[in-house]
Amino acid sequence: MLSRKYYKKLAEIFKHGYEESYKNNGLETGKIENSSRGCEIVEMQWKLIEFLKADNPRFDEDTFIKAMEVDFKELNKWLDTE
């Protein structure tokens, strides 16, 4: 069973992946939203969540998903400066 430390790190890694996919989309299209790469990351995220739930019945899916939330206001500010 993984520890909370690992759950946090995994969420951090996925959040970074989401942010980078939105940044790349912003550079390509001028808009942060609707990253096709983000959709691919979502598929991996759900597979990971299934694994984590099977590994630990007390795993809190909602907390894990919240830890991956992207701050779109910050990303749009970043895009405006690029």
PDB file of C-alpha atoms in Angstrom:
ATOM      1  CA  MET A   1       0.000   0.000   0.000  1.00  0.00           C
ATOM      2  CA  LEU A   2       1.324   3.422  -0.958  1.00  0.00           C
ATOM      3  CA  SER A   3       1.694   6.186   1.590  1.00  0.00           C
ATOM      4  CA  ARG A   4       0.141   9.641   1.465  1.00  0.00           C
ATOM      5  CA  LYS A   5       3.534  10.988   0.387  1.00  0.00           C
ATOM      6  CA  TYR A   6       3.303   8.936  -2.823  1.00  0.00           C
ATOM      7  CA  TYR A   7      -0.306   9.949  -3.487  1.00  0.00           C
ATOM      8  CA  LYS A   8       0.724  13.596  -3.229  1.00  0.00           C
ATOM      9  CA  LYS A   9       3.676  13.104  -5.560  1.00  0.00           C
ATOM     10  CA  LEU A  10       1.556  11.260  -8.123  1.00  0.00           C
ATOM     11  CA  ALA A  11      -1.041  14.050  -8.063  1.00  0.00           C
ATOM     12  CA  GLU A  12       1.752  16.613  -8.470  1.00  0.00           C
ATOM     13  CA  ILE A  13       3.108  14.741 -11.501  1.00  0.00           C
ATOM     14  CA  PHE A  14      -0.315  14.560 -13.137  1.00  0.00           C
ATOM     15  CA  LYS A  15      -1.012  18.220 -12.401  1.00  0.00           C
ATOM     16  CA  HIS A  16       2.284  19.131 -14.055  1.00  0.00           C
ATOM     17  CA  GLY A  17       1.312  17.046 -17.096  1.00  0.00           C
ATOM     18  CA  TYR A  18      -2.042  18.805 -17.347  1.00  0.00           C
ATOM     19  CA  GLU A  19      -0.444  22.240 -17.044  1.00  0.00           C
ATOM     20  CA  GLU A  20       2.149  21.461 -19.703  1.00  0.00           C
ATOM     21  CA  SER A  21      -0.485  20.103 -22.080  1.00  0.00           C
ATOM     22  CA  TYR A  22      -2.563  23.263 -21.668  1.00  0.00           C
ATOM     23  CA  LYS A  23       0.521  25.462 -22.146  1.00  0.00           C
ATOM     24  CA  ASN A  24       1.443  23.623 -25.334  1.00  0.00           C
ATOM     25  CA  ASN A  25      -2.124  23.971 -26.569  1.00  0.00           C
ATOM     26  CA  GLY A  26      -2.000  27.677 -25.749  1.00  0.00           C
ATOM     27  CA  LEU A  27       1.170  28.147 -27.760  1.00  0.00           C
ATOM     28  CA  GLU A  28      -0.269  26.216 -30.712  1.00  0.00           C
ATOM     29  CA  THR A  29      -3.797  27.629 -30.774  1.00  0.00           C
ATOM     30  CA  GLY A  30      -3.715  30.790 -28.664  1.00  0.00           C
ATOM     31  CA  LYS A  31      -6.154  29.225 -26.191  1.00  0.00           C
ATOM     32  CA  ILE A  32      -5.425  27.279 -23.019  1.00  0.00           C
ATOM     33  CA  GLU A  33      -8.633  25.224 -23.093  1.00  0.00           C
ATOM     34  CA  ASN A  34      -9.404  21.996 -24.951  1.00  0.00           C
ATOM     35  CA  SER A  35      -6.032  20.317 -24.916  1.00  0.00           C
ATOM     36  CA  SER A  36      -6.194  16.968 -26.721  1.00  0.00           C
ATOM     37  CA  ARG A  37      -3.156  15.854 -24.733  1.00  0.00           C
ATOM     38  CA  GLY A  38      -5.082  16.664 -21.575  1.00  0.00           C
ATOM     39  CA  CYS A  39      -7.698  14.128 -22.648  1.00  0.00           C
ATOM     40  CA  GLU A  40      -5.009  11.469 -22.909  1.00  0.00           C
ATOM     41  CA  ILE A  41      -3.777  12.346 -19.429  1.00  0.00           C
ATOM     42  CA  VAL A  42      -7.333  11.977 -18.112  1.00  0.00           C
ATOM     43  CA  GLU A  43      -7.410   8.391 -19.373  1.00  0.00           C
ATOM     44  CA  MET A  44      -4.167   7.639 -17.526  1.00  0.00           C
ATOM     45  CA  GLN A  45      -5.488   9.408 -14.429  1.00  0.00           C
ATOM     46  CA  TRP A  46      -8.571   7.180 -14.253  1.00  0.00           C
ATOM     47  CA  LYS A  47      -6.499   4.025 -14.696  1.00  0.00           C
ATOM     48  CA  LEU A  48      -4.238   5.185 -11.875  1.00  0.00           C
ATOM     49  CA  ILE A  49      -7.237   5.960  -9.651  1.00  0.00           C
ATOM     50  CA  GLU A  50      -8.599   2.451 -10.262  1.00  0.00           C
ATOM     51  CA  PHE A  51      -5.233   1.016  -9.215  1.00  0.00           C
ATOM     52  CA  LEU A  52      -4.978   3.219  -6.124  1.00  0.00           C
ATOM     53  CA  LYS A  53      -8.518   2.295  -5.023  1.00  0.00           C
ATOM     54  CA  ALA A  54      -7.727  -1.396  -5.397  1.00  0.00           C
ATOM     55  CA  ASP A  55      -4.496  -0.914  -3.454  1.00  0.00           C
ATOM     56  CA  ASN A  56      -6.114   1.034  -0.637  1.00  0.00           C
ATOM     57  CA  PRO A  57      -9.877   0.933   0.035  1.00  0.00           C
ATOM     58  CA  ARG A  58      -9.539   4.159   2.062  1.00  0.00           C
ATOM     59  CA  PHE A  59      -8.065   6.030  -0.899  1.00  0.00           C
ATOM     60  CA  ASP A  60      -9.898   9.366  -1.266  1.00  0.00           C
ATOM     61  CA  GLU A  61     -10.540   9.850  -4.965  1.00  0.00           C
ATOM     62  CA  ASP A  62     -12.039  13.339  -4.515  1.00  0.00           C
ATOM     63  CA  THR A  63      -8.997  14.631  -2.634  1.00  0.00           C
ATOM     64  CA  PHE A  64      -6.678  13.144  -5.251  1.00  0.00           C
ATOM     65  CA  ILE A  65      -8.610  14.765  -8.117  1.00  0.00           C
ATOM     66  CA  LYS A  66      -8.702  18.108  -6.313  1.00  0.00           C
ATOM     67  CA  ALA A  67      -4.911  17.969  -5.903  1.00  0.00           C
ATOM     68  CA  MET A  68      -4.601  17.835  -9.704  1.00  0.00           C
ATOM     69  CA  GLU A  69      -6.767  20.892 -10.377  1.00  0.00           C
ATOM     70  CA  VAL A  70      -5.275  23.370 -12.815  1.00  0.00           C
ATOM     71  CA  ASP A  71      -5.428  27.113 -12.148  1.00  0.00           C
ATOM     72  CA  PHE A  72      -6.693  28.327 -15.517  1.00  0.00           C
ATOM     73  CA  LYS A  73      -6.473  31.995 -14.509  1.00  0.00           C
ATOM     74  CA  GLU A  74      -2.747  31.567 -13.880  1.00  0.00           C
ATOM     75  CA  LEU A  75      -2.270  29.674 -17.129  1.00  0.00           C
ATOM     76  CA  ASN A  76      -4.067  32.383 -19.079  1.00  0.00           C
ATOM     77  CA  LYS A  77      -1.838  35.005 -17.438  1.00  0.00           C
ATOM     78  CA  TRP A  78       1.174  32.918 -18.477  1.00  0.00           C
ATOM     79  CA  LEU A  79      -0.131  32.751 -22.061  1.00  0.00           C
ATOM     80  CA  ASP A  80      -0.637  36.524 -22.157  1.00  0.00           C
ATOM     81  CA  THR A  81       3.056  37.021 -21.328  1.00  0.00           C
ATOM     82  CA  GLU A  82       4.343  34.567 -23.957  1.00  0.00           C
TER      83      GLU A  82
END
